Amino acid sequence: KVLDASTLSFGTRVRWFAICFVAGIVCSILGTALLWLPKGIKLFAVFYTLGNIAALASTCFLMGPLKQLKAMFEPKRLIATVVMLLFLVLTLCAVFWWNKKGLAVLFCILQFLAMTWYSLSYIPFAR
């Protein structure tokens, strides 16, 4: 059961964490490579965003989804979480609805910075 990570063995949780995390990295790298194709900006935005979502989802296997959601919306990281999720959505809006390539690239950069800020919120005294 993925909804309750505590029912999975530690080895299984670590294995699925690694699989999701590596898939996230591969998606982000693939998206960056596809950027240079004609009309590759849409693929870039989608794969880069999927990569970040997969990396974020990978920690669900370590913590469990409910515990992670609670941790994401704790007051000390609420702003970082909202900003991160906002840039994930804005990236896709920029490329699919607004058709603004430059804005999509900017939002991907801001996505990276927001993910970094969010990740640092889990390290004591890192922010």
PDB file of C-alpha atoms in Angstrom:
ATOM      1  CA  LYS A   1       0.000   0.000   0.000  1.00  0.00           C
ATOM      2  CA  VAL A   2       1.541   3.246  -1.129  1.00  0.00           C
ATOM      3  CA  LEU A   3      -0.858   5.337   0.976  1.00  0.00           C
ATOM      4  CA  ASP A   4       0.753   4.101   4.169  1.00  0.00           C
ATOM      5  CA  ALA A   5       4.501   3.801   3.721  1.00  0.00           C
ATOM      6  CA  SER A   6       4.813   2.159   7.125  1.00  0.00           C
ATOM      7  CA  THR A   7       3.334  -1.041   5.654  1.00  0.00           C
ATOM      8  CA  LEU A   8       6.250  -1.267   3.241  1.00  0.00           C
ATOM      9  CA  SER A   9       9.557  -2.662   4.370  1.00  0.00           C
ATOM     10  CA  PHE A  10      12.394  -0.187   4.788  1.00  0.00           C
ATOM     11  CA  GLY A  11      14.227  -1.726   1.818  1.00  0.00           C
ATOM     12  CA  THR A  12      11.163  -1.394  -0.411  1.00  0.00           C
ATOM     13  CA  ARG A  13      10.619   2.224   0.622  1.00  0.00           C
ATOM     14  CA  VAL A  14      14.259   3.095  -0.099  1.00  0.00           C
ATOM     15  CA  ARG A  15      14.139   1.281  -3.441  1.00  0.00           C
ATOM     16  CA  TRP A  16      11.005   3.151  -4.581  1.00  0.00           C
ATOM     17  CA  PHE A  17      12.415   6.426  -3.293  1.00  0.00           C
ATOM     18  CA  ALA A  18      15.515   5.860  -5.452  1.00  0.00           C
ATOM     19  CA  ILE A  19      13.446   4.864  -8.496  1.00  0.00           C
ATOM     20  CA  CYS A  20      11.236   7.969  -8.272  1.00  0.00           C
ATOM     21  CA  PHE A  21      14.157  10.264  -7.544  1.00  0.00           C
ATOM     22  CA  VAL A  22      16.212   8.944 -10.472  1.00  0.00           C
ATOM     23  CA  ALA A  23      13.144   9.123 -12.735  1.00  0.00           C
ATOM     24  CA  GLY A  24      12.782  12.757 -11.703  1.00  0.00           C
ATOM     25  CA  ILE A  25      16.385  13.511 -12.577  1.00  0.00           C
ATOM     26  CA  VAL A  26      16.074  11.692 -15.917  1.00  0.00           C
ATOM     27  CA  CYS A  27      12.890  13.638 -16.760  1.00  0.00           C
ATOM     28  CA  SER A  28      14.562  16.945 -15.948  1.00  0.00           C
ATOM     29  CA  ILE A  29      17.642  16.116 -18.033  1.00  0.00           C
ATOM     30  CA  LEU A  30      15.502  14.816 -20.893  1.00  0.00           C
ATOM     31  CA  GLY A  31      13.418  17.988 -20.778  1.00  0.00           C
ATOM     32  CA  THR A  32      16.550  20.103 -20.960  1.00  0.00           C
ATOM     33  CA  ALA A  33      17.815  18.089 -23.954  1.00  0.00           C
ATOM     34  CA  LEU A  34      14.453  18.442 -25.715  1.00  0.00           C
ATOM     35  CA  LEU A  35      14.553  22.212 -25.272  1.00  0.00           C
ATOM     36  CA  TRP A  36      16.785  22.525 -28.322  1.00  0.00           C
ATOM     37  CA  LEU A  37      14.321  20.822 -30.670  1.00  0.00           C
ATOM     38  CA  PRO A  38      11.896  22.874 -32.733  1.00  0.00           C
ATOM     39  CA  LYS A  39       8.892  23.546 -30.480  1.00  0.00           C
ATOM     40  CA  GLY A  40      10.807  21.738 -27.742  1.00  0.00           C
ATOM     41  CA  ILE A  41       9.820  24.335 -25.153  1.00  0.00           C
ATOM     42  CA  LYS A  42       6.574  22.479 -24.409  1.00  0.00           C
ATOM     43  CA  LEU A  43       8.408  19.186 -23.941  1.00  0.00           C
ATOM     44  CA  PHE A  44      11.004  20.942 -21.815  1.00  0.00           C
ATOM     45  CA  ALA A  45       8.383  22.498 -19.549  1.00  0.00           C
ATOM     46  CA  VAL A  46       6.430  19.258 -19.187  1.00  0.00           C
ATOM     47  CA  PHE A  47       9.416  16.989 -18.558  1.00  0.00           C
ATOM     48  CA  TYR A  48      11.142  19.456 -16.251  1.00  0.00           C
ATOM     49  CA  THR A  49       7.957  19.867 -14.210  1.00  0.00           C
ATOM     50  CA  LEU A  50       7.325  16.105 -14.159  1.00  0.00           C
ATOM     51  CA  GLY A  51      10.900  15.625 -13.000  1.00  0.00           C
ATOM     52  CA  ASN A  52      10.360  17.932 -10.050  1.00  0.00           C
ATOM     53  CA  ILE A  53       7.046  16.274  -9.202  1.00  0.00           C
ATOM     54  CA  ALA A  54       8.667  12.821  -9.324  1.00  0.00           C
ATOM     55  CA  ALA A  55      11.527  13.977  -7.091  1.00  0.00           C
ATOM     56  CA  LEU A  56       9.005  15.445  -4.669  1.00  0.00           C
ATOM     57  CA  ALA A  57       6.884  12.287  -4.782  1.00  0.00           C
ATOM     58  CA  SER A  58       9.924  10.113  -4.109  1.00  0.00           C
ATOM     59  CA  THR A  59      10.013  11.276  -0.510  1.00  0.00           C
ATOM     60  CA  CYS A  60       6.463   9.962  -0.043  1.00  0.00           C
ATOM     61  CA  PHE A  61       8.014   6.508   0.045  1.00  0.00           C
ATOM     62  CA  LEU A  62      10.294   7.492   2.907  1.00  0.00           C
ATOM     63  CA  MET A  63       7.835   9.509   4.977  1.00  0.00           C
ATOM     64  CA  GLY A  64       4.459   8.325   3.753  1.00  0.00           C
ATOM     65  CA  PRO A  65       2.139  10.588   1.756  1.00  0.00           C
ATOM     66  CA  LEU A  66       0.035  11.874   4.655  1.00  0.00           C
ATOM     67  CA  LYS A  67       3.039  12.646   6.833  1.00  0.00           C
ATOM     68  CA  GLN A  68       4.704  14.406   3.907  1.00  0.00           C
ATOM     69  CA  LEU A  69       1.617  16.514   3.183  1.00  0.00           C
ATOM     70  CA  LYS A  70       1.429  17.516   6.836  1.00  0.00           C
ATOM     71  CA  ALA A  71       5.132  18.399   6.807  1.00  0.00           C
ATOM     72  CA  MET A  72       4.805  20.356   3.554  1.00  0.00           C
ATOM     73  CA  PHE A  73       2.123  22.608   4.995  1.00  0.00           C
ATOM     74  CA  GLU A  74       3.675  23.183   8.426  1.00  0.00           C
ATOM     75  CA  PRO A  75       3.943  26.916   9.138  1.00  0.00           C
ATOM     76  CA  LYS A  76       7.755  26.912   8.807  1.00  0.00           C
ATOM     77  CA  ARG A  77       7.627  25.729   5.188  1.00  0.00           C
ATOM     78  CA  LEU A  78       4.160  26.814   4.086  1.00  0.00           C
ATOM     79  CA  ILE A  79       5.406  29.734   1.977  1.00  0.00           C
ATOM     80  CA  ALA A  80       8.128  27.612   0.358  1.00  0.00           C
ATOM     81  CA  THR A  81       5.569  24.914  -0.477  1.00  0.00           C
ATOM     82  CA  VAL A  82       3.047  27.350  -1.948  1.00  0.00           C
ATOM     83  CA  VAL A  83       5.716  29.121  -4.018  1.00  0.00           C
ATOM     84  CA  MET A  84       7.062  25.797  -5.292  1.00  0.00           C
ATOM     85  CA  LEU A  85       3.591  24.508  -6.278  1.00  0.00           C
ATOM     86  CA  LEU A  86       2.737  27.882  -7.829  1.00  0.00           C
ATOM     87  CA  PHE A  87       5.771  27.780 -10.132  1.00  0.00           C
ATOM     88  CA  LEU A  88       5.016  24.189 -11.134  1.00  0.00           C
ATOM     89  CA  VAL A  89       1.562  25.323 -12.291  1.00  0.00           C
ATOM     90  CA  LEU A  90       2.744  28.632 -13.795  1.00  0.00           C
ATOM     91  CA  THR A  91       5.346  26.831 -15.910  1.00  0.00           C
ATOM     92  CA  LEU A  92       2.662  24.705 -17.531  1.00  0.00           C
ATOM     93  CA  CYS A  93       0.298  27.697 -17.918  1.00  0.00           C
ATOM     94  CA  ALA A  94       3.026  29.727 -19.631  1.00  0.00           C
ATOM     95  CA  VAL A  95       3.710  27.054 -22.202  1.00  0.00           C
ATOM     96  CA  PHE A  96       0.213  25.666 -22.873  1.00  0.00           C
ATOM     97  CA  TRP A  97      -2.221  28.541 -22.317  1.00  0.00           C
ATOM     98  CA  TRP A  98      -0.226  31.749 -22.625  1.00  0.00           C
ATOM     99  CA  ASN A  99       2.223  30.401 -25.242  1.00  0.00           C
ATOM    100  CA  LYS A 100       5.091  32.458 -23.773  1.00  0.00           C
ATOM    101  CA  LYS A 101       8.384  30.603 -24.214  1.00  0.00           C
ATOM    102  CA  GLY A 102      10.531  33.064 -22.314  1.00  0.00           C
ATOM    103  CA  LEU A 103       8.123  33.081 -19.400  1.00  0.00           C
ATOM    104  CA  ALA A 104       8.134  29.266 -19.334  1.00  0.00           C
ATOM    105  CA  VAL A 105      11.936  29.219 -19.118  1.00  0.00           C
ATOM    106  CA  LEU A 106      11.849  31.867 -16.389  1.00  0.00           C
ATOM    107  CA  PHE A 107       9.285  29.832 -14.444  1.00  0.00           C
ATOM    108  CA  CYS A 108      11.469  26.706 -14.796  1.00  0.00           C
ATOM    109  CA  ILE A 109      14.382  28.626 -13.292  1.00  0.00           C
ATOM    110  CA  LEU A 110      12.122  29.870 -10.513  1.00  0.00           C
ATOM    111  CA  GLN A 111      10.849  26.295 -10.100  1.00  0.00           C
ATOM    112  CA  PHE A 112      14.416  25.161  -9.502  1.00  0.00           C
ATOM    113  CA  LEU A 113      15.012  27.921  -6.963  1.00  0.00           C
ATOM    114  CA  ALA A 114      11.681  27.225  -5.227  1.00  0.00           C
ATOM    115  CA  MET A 115      12.448  23.488  -5.036  1.00  0.00           C
ATOM    116  CA  THR A 116      15.844  24.311  -3.550  1.00  0.00           C
ATOM    117  CA  TRP A 117      14.273  26.636  -0.973  1.00  0.00           C
ATOM    118  CA  TYR A 118      11.638  24.011  -0.155  1.00  0.00           C
ATOM    119  CA  SER A 119      14.291  21.271   0.200  1.00  0.00           C
ATOM    120  CA  LEU A 120      16.423  23.457   2.452  1.00  0.00           C
ATOM    121  CA  SER A 121      13.428  23.895   4.754  1.00  0.00           C
ATOM    122  CA  TYR A 122      13.955  20.307   5.905  1.00  0.00           C
ATOM    123  CA  ILE A 123      17.548  20.994   6.993  1.00  0.00           C
ATOM    124  CA  PRO A 124      17.744  22.741  10.365  1.00  0.00           C
ATOM    125  CA  PHE A 125      19.245  26.250  10.134  1.00  0.00           C
ATOM    126  CA  ALA A 126      19.826  25.873   6.364  1.00  0.00           C
ATOM    127  CA  ARG A 127      17.590  28.746   5.293  1.00  0.00           C
TER     128      ARG A 127
END
